[in-house]
Amino acid sequence: MKIKKTEILEALKKVKLNPEGADIVSAGRVKNILIFGTEVVLDIEIDNPSLVYKKKLEVQCLKTIHEYVYEKSDVKVNFI
């Protein structure tokens, strides 16, 4: 399975920063995407450093990539 950066970006457009806010791609929060086979590493910039917020955003990214790109991909999210 060849994962493309464009597929990841399209999927991440479904992840919202907050219920009424913009998605993380449009808001310019996705700073880097690295792909190694089926492993995907994301660098996402956030303003809210709380653990609950980070975990919620991480889970949203994982679910979205698994649902829209590749179900068995190994996704790692780094917050900067």
Coordinates of C-alpha atoms in Angstrom, one line a residue:
M1 CA 0.0 0.0 0.0
K2 CA 1.5 3.3 -1.1
I3 CA 0.2 6.2 1.1
K4 CA 0.4 9.6 -0.5
K5 CA 0.8 13.0 1.3
T6 CA -2.2 14.4 -0.6
E7 CA -4.5 11.6 0.7
I8 CA -3.4 12.4 4.3
L9 CA -4.1 16.1 3.9
E10 CA -7.5 15.4 2.4
A11 CA -8.4 13.2 5.3
L12 CA -7.1 15.6 7.9
K13 CA -9.5 18.3 6.5
K14 CA -12.2 16.4 8.4
V15 CA -10.4 17.0 11.7
K16 CA -11.7 20.2 13.4
L17 CA -9.8 22.2 16.0
N18 CA -13.0 22.8 17.9
P19 CA -16.7 22.1 17.1
E20 CA -17.3 25.5 15.3
G21 CA -13.7 26.1 14.2
A22 CA -11.7 25.4 11.0
D23 CA -10.1 22.1 10.2
I24 CA -6.5 21.6 11.1
V25 CA -5.3 21.8 7.4
S26 CA -7.1 25.0 6.6
A27 CA -5.9 26.6 9.9
G28 CA -2.3 25.8 8.9
R29 CA -1.7 23.5 11.9
V30 CA -0.3 20.6 10.0
K31 CA 3.4 21.5 9.9
N32 CA 4.9 18.3 8.6
I33 CA 3.9 14.8 7.3
L34 CA 6.4 12.0 7.0
I35 CA 5.5 8.7 5.3
F36 CA 7.6 5.5 5.7
G37 CA 5.7 2.7 4.0
T38 CA 2.5 2.4 6.1
E39 CA 3.9 4.5 8.9
V40 CA 2.6 8.1 9.1
V41 CA 4.2 10.8 11.3
L42 CA 2.4 14.1 11.8
D43 CA 3.6 17.3 13.3
I44 CA 0.7 19.4 14.4
E45 CA 0.9 22.8 16.0
I46 CA -1.5 23.5 18.9
D47 CA -2.3 26.4 21.2
N48 CA -3.9 24.4 23.9
P49 CA -1.3 22.3 25.8
S50 CA -3.8 20.4 27.9
L51 CA -3.5 16.6 27.9
V52 CA -7.2 16.1 27.2
Y53 CA -7.1 18.4 24.2
K54 CA -4.0 16.7 22.8
K55 CA -5.5 13.2 23.3
K56 CA -8.8 14.2 21.7
L57 CA -7.0 15.7 18.6
E58 CA -4.7 12.7 18.4
V59 CA -7.6 10.2 18.4
Q60 CA -9.4 12.2 15.7
C61 CA -6.3 12.2 13.5
L62 CA -5.9 8.4 14.0
K63 CA -9.5 7.6 13.3
T64 CA -9.7 9.8 10.2
I65 CA -6.5 8.4 8.6
H66 CA -7.6 4.8 9.4
E67 CA -11.0 5.5 7.9
Y68 CA -10.2 7.5 4.8
V69 CA -6.6 6.5 3.9
Y70 CA -5.4 3.1 5.1
E71 CA -7.0 1.1 8.0
K72 CA -3.7 -0.6 9.1
S73 CA -1.4 2.5 8.9
D74 CA 0.7 3.2 12.0
V75 CA 0.1 6.8 12.8
K76 CA 2.2 8.9 15.3
V77 CA 1.1 12.4 16.1
N78 CA 3.7 14.9 17.5
F79 CA 2.4 18.2 19.0
I80 CA 4.6 21.3 18.6

